[in-house]
mmCIF file of C-alpha atoms in Angstrom:
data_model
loop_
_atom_site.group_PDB
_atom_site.id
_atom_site.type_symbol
_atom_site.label_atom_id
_atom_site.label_comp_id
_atom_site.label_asym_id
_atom_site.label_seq_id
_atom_site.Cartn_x
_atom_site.Cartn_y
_atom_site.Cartn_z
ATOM 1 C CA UNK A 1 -14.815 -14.855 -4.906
ATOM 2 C CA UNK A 2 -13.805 -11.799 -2.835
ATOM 3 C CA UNK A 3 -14.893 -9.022 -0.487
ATOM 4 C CA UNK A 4 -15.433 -5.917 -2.169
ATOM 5 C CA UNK A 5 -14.636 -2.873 -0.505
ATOM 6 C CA UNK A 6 -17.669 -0.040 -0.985
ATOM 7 C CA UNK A 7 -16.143 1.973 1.809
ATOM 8 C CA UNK A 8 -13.196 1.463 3.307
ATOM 9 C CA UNK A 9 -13.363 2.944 6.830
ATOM 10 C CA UNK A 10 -10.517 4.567 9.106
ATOM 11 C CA UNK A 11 -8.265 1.769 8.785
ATOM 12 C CA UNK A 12 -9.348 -1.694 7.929
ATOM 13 C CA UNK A 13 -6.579 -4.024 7.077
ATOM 14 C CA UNK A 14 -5.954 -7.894 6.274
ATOM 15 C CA UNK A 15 -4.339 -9.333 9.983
ATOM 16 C CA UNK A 16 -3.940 -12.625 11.542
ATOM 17 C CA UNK A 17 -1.351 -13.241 14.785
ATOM 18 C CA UNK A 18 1.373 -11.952 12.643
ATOM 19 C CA UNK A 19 4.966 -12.902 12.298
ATOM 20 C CA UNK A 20 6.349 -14.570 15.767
ATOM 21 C CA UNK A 21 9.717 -15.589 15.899
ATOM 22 C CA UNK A 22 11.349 -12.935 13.581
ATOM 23 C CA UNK A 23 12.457 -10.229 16.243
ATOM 24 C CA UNK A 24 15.988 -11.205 16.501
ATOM 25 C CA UNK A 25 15.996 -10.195 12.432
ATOM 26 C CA UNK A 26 14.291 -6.811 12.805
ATOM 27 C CA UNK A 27 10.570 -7.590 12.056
ATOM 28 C CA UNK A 28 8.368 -6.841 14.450
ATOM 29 C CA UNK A 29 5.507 -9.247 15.066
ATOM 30 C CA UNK A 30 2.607 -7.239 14.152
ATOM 31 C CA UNK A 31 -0.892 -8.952 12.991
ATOM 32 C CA UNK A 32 -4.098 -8.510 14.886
ATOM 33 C CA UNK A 33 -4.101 -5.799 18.353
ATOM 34 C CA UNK A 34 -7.038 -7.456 19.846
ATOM 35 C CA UNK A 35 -5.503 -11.494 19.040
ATOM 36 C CA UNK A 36 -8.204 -12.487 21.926
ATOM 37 C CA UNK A 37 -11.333 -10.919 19.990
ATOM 38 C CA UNK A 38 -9.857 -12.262 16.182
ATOM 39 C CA UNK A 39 -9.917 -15.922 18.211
ATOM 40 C CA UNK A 40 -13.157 -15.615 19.410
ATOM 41 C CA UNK A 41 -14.690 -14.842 16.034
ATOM 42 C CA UNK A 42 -12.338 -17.860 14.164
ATOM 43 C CA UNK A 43 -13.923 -19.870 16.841
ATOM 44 C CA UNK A 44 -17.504 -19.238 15.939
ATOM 45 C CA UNK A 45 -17.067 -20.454 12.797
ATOM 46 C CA UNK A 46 -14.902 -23.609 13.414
ATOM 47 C CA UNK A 47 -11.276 -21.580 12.245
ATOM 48 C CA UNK A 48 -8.123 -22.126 13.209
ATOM 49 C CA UNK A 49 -7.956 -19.215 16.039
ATOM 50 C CA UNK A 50 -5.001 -17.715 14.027
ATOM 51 C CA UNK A 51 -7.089 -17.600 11.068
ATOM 52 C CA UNK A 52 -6.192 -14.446 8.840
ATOM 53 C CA UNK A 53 -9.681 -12.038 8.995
ATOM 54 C CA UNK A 54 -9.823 -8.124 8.482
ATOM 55 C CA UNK A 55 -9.353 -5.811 11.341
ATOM 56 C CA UNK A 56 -11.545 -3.048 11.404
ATOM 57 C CA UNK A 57 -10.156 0.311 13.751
ATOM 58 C CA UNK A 58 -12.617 2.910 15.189
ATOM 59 C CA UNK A 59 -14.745 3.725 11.571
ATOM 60 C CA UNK A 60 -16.090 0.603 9.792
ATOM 61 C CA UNK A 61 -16.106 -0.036 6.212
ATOM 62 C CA UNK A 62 -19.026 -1.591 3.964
ATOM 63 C CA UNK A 63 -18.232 -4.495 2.495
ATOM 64 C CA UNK A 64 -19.907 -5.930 -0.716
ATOM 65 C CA UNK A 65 -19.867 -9.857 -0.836
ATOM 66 C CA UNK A 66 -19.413 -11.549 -3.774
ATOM 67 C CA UNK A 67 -19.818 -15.180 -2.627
ATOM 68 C CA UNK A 68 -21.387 -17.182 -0.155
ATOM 69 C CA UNK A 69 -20.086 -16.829 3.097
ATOM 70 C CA UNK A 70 -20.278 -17.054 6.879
ATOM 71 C CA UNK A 71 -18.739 -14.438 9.034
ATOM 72 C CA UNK A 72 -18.358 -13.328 12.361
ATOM 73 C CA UNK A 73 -18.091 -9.895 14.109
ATOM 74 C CA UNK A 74 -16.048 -9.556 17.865
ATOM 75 C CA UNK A 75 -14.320 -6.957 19.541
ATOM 76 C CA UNK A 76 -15.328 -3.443 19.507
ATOM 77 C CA UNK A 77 -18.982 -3.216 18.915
ATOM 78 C CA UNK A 78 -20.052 -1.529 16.250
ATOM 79 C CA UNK A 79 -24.063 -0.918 14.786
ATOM 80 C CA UNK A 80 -23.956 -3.755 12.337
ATOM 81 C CA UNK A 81 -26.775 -3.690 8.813
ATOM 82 C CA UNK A 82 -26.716 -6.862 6.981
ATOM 83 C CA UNK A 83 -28.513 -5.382 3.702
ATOM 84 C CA UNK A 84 -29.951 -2.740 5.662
ATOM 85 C CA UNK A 85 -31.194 -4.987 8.804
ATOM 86 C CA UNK A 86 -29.596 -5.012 11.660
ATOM 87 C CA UNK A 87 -27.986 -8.039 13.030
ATOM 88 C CA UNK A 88 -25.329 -8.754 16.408
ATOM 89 C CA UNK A 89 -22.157 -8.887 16.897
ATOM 90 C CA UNK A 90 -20.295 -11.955 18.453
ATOM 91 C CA UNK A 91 -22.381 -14.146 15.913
ATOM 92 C CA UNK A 92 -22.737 -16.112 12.615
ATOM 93 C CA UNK A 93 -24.031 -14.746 10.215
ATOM 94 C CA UNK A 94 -24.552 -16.148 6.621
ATOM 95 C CA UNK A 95 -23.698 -13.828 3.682
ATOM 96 C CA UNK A 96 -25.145 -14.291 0.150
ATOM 97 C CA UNK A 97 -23.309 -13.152 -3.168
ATOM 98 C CA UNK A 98 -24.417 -9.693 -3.272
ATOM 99 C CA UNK A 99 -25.317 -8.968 0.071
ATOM 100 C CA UNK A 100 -23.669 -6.114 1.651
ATOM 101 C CA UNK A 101 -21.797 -5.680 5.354
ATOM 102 C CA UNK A 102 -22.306 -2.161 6.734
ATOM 103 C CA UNK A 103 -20.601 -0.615 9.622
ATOM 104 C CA UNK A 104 -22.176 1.780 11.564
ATOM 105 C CA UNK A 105 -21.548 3.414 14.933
ATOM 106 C CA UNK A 106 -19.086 2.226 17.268
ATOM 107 C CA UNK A 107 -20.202 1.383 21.114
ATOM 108 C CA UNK A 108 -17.415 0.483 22.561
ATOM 109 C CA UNK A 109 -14.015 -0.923 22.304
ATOM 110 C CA UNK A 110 -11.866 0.559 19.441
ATOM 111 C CA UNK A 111 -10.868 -2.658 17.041
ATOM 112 C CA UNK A 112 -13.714 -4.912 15.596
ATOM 113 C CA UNK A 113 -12.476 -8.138 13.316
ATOM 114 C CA UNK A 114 -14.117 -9.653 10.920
ATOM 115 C CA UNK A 115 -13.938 -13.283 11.029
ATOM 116 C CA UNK A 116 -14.581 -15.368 7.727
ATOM 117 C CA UNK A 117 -15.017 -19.068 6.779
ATOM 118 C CA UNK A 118 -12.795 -18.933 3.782
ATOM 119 C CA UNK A 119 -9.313 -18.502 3.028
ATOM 120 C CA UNK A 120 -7.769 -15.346 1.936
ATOM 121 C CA UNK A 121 -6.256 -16.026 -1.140
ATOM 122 C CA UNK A 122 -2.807 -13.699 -1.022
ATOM 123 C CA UNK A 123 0.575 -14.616 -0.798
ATOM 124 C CA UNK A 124 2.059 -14.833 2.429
ATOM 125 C CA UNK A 125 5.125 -12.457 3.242
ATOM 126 C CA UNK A 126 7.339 -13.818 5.857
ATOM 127 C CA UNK A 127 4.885 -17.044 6.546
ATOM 128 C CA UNK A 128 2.267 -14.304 7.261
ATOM 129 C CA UNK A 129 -1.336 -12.309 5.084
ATOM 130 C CA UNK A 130 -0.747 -9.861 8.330
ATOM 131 C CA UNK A 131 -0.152 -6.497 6.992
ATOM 132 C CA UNK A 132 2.349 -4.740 8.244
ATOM 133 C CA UNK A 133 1.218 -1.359 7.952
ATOM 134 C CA UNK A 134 4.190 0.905 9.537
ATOM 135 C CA UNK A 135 6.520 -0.980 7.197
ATOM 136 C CA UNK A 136 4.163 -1.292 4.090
ATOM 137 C CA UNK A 137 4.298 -5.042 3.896
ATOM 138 C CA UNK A 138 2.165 -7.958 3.839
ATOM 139 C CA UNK A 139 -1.900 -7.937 3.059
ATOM 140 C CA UNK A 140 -3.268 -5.810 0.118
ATOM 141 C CA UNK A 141 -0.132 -4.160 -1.512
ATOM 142 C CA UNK A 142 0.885 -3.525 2.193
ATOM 143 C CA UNK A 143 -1.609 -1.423 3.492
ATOM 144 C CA UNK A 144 -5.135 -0.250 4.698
ATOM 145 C CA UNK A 145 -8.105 -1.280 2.610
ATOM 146 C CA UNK A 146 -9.734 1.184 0.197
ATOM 147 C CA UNK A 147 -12.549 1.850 -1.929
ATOM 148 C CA UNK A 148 -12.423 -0.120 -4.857
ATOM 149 C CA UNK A 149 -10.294 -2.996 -3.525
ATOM 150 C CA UNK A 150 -11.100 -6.732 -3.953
ATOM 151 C CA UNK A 151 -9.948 -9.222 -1.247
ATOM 152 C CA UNK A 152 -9.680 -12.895 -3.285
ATOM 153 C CA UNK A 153 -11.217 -15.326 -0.714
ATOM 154 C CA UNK A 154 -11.305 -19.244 -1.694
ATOM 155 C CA UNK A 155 -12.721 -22.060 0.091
ATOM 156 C CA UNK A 156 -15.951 -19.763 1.176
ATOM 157 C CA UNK A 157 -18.842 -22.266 3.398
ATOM 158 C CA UNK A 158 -21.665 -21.899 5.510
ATOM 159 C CA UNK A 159 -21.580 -22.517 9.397
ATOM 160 C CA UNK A 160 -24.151 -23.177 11.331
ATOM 161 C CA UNK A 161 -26.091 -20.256 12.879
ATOM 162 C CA UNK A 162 -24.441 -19.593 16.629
ATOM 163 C CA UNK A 163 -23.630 -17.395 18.841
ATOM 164 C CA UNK A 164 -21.477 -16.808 21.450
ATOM 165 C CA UNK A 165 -22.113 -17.276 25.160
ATOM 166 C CA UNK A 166 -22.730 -14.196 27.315
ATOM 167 C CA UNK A 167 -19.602 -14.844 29.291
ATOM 168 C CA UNK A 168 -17.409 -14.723 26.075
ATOM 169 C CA UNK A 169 -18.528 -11.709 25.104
ATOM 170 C CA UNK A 170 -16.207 -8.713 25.975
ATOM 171 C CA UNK A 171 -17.176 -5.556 27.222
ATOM 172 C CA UNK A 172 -14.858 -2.436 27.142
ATOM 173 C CA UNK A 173 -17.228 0.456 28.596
ATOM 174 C CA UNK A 174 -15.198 -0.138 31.646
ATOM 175 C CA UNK A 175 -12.244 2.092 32.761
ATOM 176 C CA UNK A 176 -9.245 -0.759 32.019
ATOM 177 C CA UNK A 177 -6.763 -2.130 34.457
ATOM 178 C CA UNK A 178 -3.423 -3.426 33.285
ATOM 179 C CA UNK A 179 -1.736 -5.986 34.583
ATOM 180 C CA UNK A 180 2.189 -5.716 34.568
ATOM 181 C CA UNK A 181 4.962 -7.135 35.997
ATOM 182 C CA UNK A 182 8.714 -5.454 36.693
ATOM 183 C CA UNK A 183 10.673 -4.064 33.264
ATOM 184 C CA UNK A 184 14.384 -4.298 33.140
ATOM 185 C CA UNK A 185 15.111 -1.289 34.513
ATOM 186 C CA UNK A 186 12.425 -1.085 37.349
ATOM 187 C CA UNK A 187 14.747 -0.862 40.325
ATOM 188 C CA UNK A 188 16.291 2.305 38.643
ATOM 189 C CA UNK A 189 12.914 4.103 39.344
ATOM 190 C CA UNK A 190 12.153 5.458 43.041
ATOM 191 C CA UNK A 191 9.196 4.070 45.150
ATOM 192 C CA UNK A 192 7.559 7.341 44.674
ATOM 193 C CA UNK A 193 8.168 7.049 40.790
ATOM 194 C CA UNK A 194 6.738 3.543 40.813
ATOM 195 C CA UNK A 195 3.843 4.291 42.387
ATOM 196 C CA UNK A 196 2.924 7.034 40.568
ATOM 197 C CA UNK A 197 3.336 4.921 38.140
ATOM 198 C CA UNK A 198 0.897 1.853 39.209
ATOM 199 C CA UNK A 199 -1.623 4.652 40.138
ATOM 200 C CA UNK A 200 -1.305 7.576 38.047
ATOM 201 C CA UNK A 201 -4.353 7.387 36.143
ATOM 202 C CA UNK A 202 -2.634 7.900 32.587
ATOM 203 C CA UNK A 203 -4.578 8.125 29.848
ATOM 204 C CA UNK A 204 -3.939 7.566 25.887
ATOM 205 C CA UNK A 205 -2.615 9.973 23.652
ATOM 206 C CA UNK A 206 -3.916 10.831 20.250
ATOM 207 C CA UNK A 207 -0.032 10.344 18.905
ATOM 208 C CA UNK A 208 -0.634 7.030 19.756
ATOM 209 C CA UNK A 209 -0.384 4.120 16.582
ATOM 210 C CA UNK A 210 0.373 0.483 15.762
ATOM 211 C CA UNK A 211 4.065 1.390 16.697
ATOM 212 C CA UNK A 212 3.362 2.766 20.173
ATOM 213 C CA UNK A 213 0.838 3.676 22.494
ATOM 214 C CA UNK A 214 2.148 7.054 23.848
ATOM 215 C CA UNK A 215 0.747 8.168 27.276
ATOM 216 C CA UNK A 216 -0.594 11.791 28.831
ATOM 217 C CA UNK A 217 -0.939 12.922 32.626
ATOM 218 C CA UNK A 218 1.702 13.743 35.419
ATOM 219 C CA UNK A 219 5.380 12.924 34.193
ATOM 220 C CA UNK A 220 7.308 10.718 36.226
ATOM 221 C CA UNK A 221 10.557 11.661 37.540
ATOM 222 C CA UNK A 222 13.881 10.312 35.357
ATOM 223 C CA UNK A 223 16.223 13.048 36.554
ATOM 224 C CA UNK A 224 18.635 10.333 37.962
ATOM 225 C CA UNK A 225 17.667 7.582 35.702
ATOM 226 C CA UNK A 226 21.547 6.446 34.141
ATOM 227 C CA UNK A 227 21.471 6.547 30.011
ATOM 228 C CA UNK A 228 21.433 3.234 28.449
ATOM 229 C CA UNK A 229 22.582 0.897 26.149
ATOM 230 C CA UNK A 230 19.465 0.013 23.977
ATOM 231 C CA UNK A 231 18.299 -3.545 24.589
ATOM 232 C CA UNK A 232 15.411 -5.449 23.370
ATOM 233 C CA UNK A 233 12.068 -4.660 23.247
ATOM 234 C CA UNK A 234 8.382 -6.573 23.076
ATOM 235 C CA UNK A 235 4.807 -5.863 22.659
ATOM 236 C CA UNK A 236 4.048 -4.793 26.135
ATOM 237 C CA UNK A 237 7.212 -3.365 26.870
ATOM 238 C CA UNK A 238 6.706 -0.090 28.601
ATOM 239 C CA UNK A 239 9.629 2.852 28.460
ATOM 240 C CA UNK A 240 9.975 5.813 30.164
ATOM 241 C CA UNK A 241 11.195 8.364 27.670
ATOM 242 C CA UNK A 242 13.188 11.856 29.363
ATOM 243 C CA UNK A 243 9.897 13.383 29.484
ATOM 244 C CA UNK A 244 8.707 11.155 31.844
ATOM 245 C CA UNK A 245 5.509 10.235 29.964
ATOM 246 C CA UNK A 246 5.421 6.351 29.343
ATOM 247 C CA UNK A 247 5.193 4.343 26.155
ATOM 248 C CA UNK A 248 3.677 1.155 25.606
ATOM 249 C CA UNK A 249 5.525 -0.419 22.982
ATOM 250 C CA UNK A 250 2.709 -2.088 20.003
ATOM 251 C CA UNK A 251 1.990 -4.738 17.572
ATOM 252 C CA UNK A 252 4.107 -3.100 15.556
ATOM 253 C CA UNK A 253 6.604 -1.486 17.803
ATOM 254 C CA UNK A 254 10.517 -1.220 16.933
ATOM 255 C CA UNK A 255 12.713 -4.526 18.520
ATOM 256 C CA UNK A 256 15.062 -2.456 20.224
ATOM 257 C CA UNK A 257 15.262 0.618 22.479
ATOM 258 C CA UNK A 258 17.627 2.912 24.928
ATOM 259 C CA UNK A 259 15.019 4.490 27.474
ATOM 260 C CA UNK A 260 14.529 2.942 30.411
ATOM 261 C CA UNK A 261 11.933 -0.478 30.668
ATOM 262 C CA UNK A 262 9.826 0.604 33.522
ATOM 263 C CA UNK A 263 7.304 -2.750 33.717
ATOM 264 C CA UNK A 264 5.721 -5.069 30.989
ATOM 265 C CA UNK A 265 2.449 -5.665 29.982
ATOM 266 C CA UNK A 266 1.426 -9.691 30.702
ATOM 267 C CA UNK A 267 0.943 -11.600 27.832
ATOM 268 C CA UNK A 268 -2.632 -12.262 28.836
ATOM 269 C CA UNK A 269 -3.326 -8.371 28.722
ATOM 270 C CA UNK A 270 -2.042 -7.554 25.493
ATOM 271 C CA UNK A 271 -5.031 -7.662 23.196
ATOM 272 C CA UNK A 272 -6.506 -5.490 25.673
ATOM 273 C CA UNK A 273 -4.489 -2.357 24.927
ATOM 274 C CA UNK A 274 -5.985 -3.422 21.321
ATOM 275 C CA UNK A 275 -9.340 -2.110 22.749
ATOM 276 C CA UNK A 276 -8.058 1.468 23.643
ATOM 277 C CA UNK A 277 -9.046 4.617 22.105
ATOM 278 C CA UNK A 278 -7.561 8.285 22.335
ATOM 279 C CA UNK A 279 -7.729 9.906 25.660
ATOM 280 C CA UNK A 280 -8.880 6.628 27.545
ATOM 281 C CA UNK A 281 -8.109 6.664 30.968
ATOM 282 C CA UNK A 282 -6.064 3.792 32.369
ATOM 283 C CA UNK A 283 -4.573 1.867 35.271
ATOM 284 C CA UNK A 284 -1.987 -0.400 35.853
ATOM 285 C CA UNK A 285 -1.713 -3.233 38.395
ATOM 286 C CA UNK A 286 1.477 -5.119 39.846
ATOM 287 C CA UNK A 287 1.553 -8.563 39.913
ATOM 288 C CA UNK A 288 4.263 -11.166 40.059
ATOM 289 C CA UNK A 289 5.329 -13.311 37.074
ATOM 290 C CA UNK A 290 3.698 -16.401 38.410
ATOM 291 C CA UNK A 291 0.445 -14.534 38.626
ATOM 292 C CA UNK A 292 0.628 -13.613 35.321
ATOM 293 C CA UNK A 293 1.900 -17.325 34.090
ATOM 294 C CA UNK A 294 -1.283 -18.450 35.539
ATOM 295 C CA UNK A 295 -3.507 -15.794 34.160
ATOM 296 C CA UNK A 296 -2.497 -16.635 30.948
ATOM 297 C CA UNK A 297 -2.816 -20.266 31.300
ATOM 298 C CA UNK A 298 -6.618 -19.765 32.702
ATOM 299 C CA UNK A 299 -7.060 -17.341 29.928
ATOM 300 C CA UNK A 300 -5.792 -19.987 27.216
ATOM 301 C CA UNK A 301 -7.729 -22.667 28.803
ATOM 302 C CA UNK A 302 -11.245 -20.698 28.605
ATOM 303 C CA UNK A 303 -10.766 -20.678 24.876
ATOM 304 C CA UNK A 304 -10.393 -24.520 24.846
ATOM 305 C CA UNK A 305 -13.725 -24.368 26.350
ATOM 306 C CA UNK A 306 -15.337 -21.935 23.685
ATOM 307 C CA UNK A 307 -16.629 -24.674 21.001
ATOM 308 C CA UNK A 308 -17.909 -27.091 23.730
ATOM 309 C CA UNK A 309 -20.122 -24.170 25.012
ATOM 310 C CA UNK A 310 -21.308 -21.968 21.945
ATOM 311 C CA UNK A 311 -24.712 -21.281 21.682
ATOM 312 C CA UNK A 312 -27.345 -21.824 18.402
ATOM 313 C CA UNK A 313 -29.218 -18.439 17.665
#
């Protein structure tokens, strides 16, 4: 029982929430960009929401099936053909040994996942199937997908036909605003650095990866910034390099750095900057830490409410 890969796509890899806890030693958390998305699939098909699934960036793959299955597509929408017919994202659909899972064009986001009801059957690497792709650990020999390959799945079932509500399903056509609170080293910047900042209109570079999402537009000023000692770093956290161009550190981004922590991303935001593609324009948005305490308990709560409400199709 596995997925075989017919075409791999840009970069499809095995990811789940990754490995939490094991900054202090080094390893960056990595797993799924768009956790939000990878839940709301798991959910459709009665998963854990951490459920390991494949994450599919910018070009799809096609995927050959060689068991029964149910899956579910969420986040970036793509033109799906189930044997050559299309079918919708942000629902179940049940996959027959043989059948084949195409890919087509992307609408809008940038990172689709695949959700399945099975198991994939690969030994964890730090408690985690996440690949680690920067580092080359974790997954499929530690890396993207490609033609050829065989994912082992066990447990495969069928689920119910469903969908999911209109209100769960995310749309990123939208120029995105980014909610973050204060970094570190925020009262180092000036007011006029700040705000040109919070409303700069930056958008994404192409040198942008799982490590860090590097940003283009009018540098801020740094000129008097003081050097520092480096100090940790998140998913979220967001430096301001000499050049004055901010950086958004990823899933995958390094534990520790010396440039200065100009805000962070809140939690609740994070699998949005999963969603962004190369030369996206974006905003960001101030808000205090109980704001953003709140916005992710709302946000955690609506999930809670996701099997109650899902929808048969």
């Amino acid at each position: 029982m596995s997925l075989h890969i017919i075409q791999p796509g840009l970069q499809t890899s095995i990811q789940s929430v990754g490995r939490p806890g094991l900054m202090r030693w080094g390893v960056a958390r990595g797993g799924a960009a768009d956790t939000f998305a990878m839940a709301l699939g798991n959910l459709l098909l009665g998963n854990p929401i951490a459920h390991p699934g494949i994450e599919v960036a910018l070009t799809g793959p096609e995927i050959e099936f060689t068991t029964d299955v149910s899956i579910a597509v969420t986040g970036a929408r793509f033109d799906l053909s189930h044997n050559e017919n299309a079918v919708p994202n942000n629902a179940v659909l049940n996959m027959a040994a043989g059948d084949r899972l195409r890919f087509g064009a992307l609408k809008s986001g940038a990172r689709a996942y695949l959700a399945l009801a099975a198991e994939i059957d690969l030994a964890p690497v730090f408690g985690s199937v996440s690949t680690h792709l920067i580092s080359g650990f974790g997954g499929l020999n530690g890396r993207s997908l490609r033609t050829g390959d065989h994912v082992p799945l066990r447990h495969c079932r069928y689920v119910a036909p469903r969908e999911l509500p209109p209100q769960f399903r995310l749309d990123y056509r939208t120029r995105p605003l980014i909610r973050v609170v204060p970094g570190c080293e925020a009262g180092y910047f000036s007011a006029e650095a700040l705000s040109a900042f919070h409303h700069g209109g930056f958008a994404v570079s192409p040198q942008s990866n799982r490590m860090g999402i590097r940003l283009t537009g009018e540098p801020l000023a740094t000129t008097d910034l003081p050097q520092l000692v480096s100090s940790a770093l998140c998913p979220g956290t967001v430096q301001v390099p000499p050049n004055g161009l901010p950086i958004i550190s990823f899933v995958e981004g390094q534990t520790i750095g010396g440039y200065p922590r100009i805000a962070h991303v809140i939690s609740a935001d994070l699998h949005r900057l999963g969603q962004l593609q190369a030369n996206q324009r974006l905003d960001f948005e101030p808000i205090s830490q109980e704001n953003a305490r709140q916005i992710l308990r709302d946000k955690v709560r609506l999930l809670s409410e996701l099997p109650d409400k899902l929808q048969p199709n």
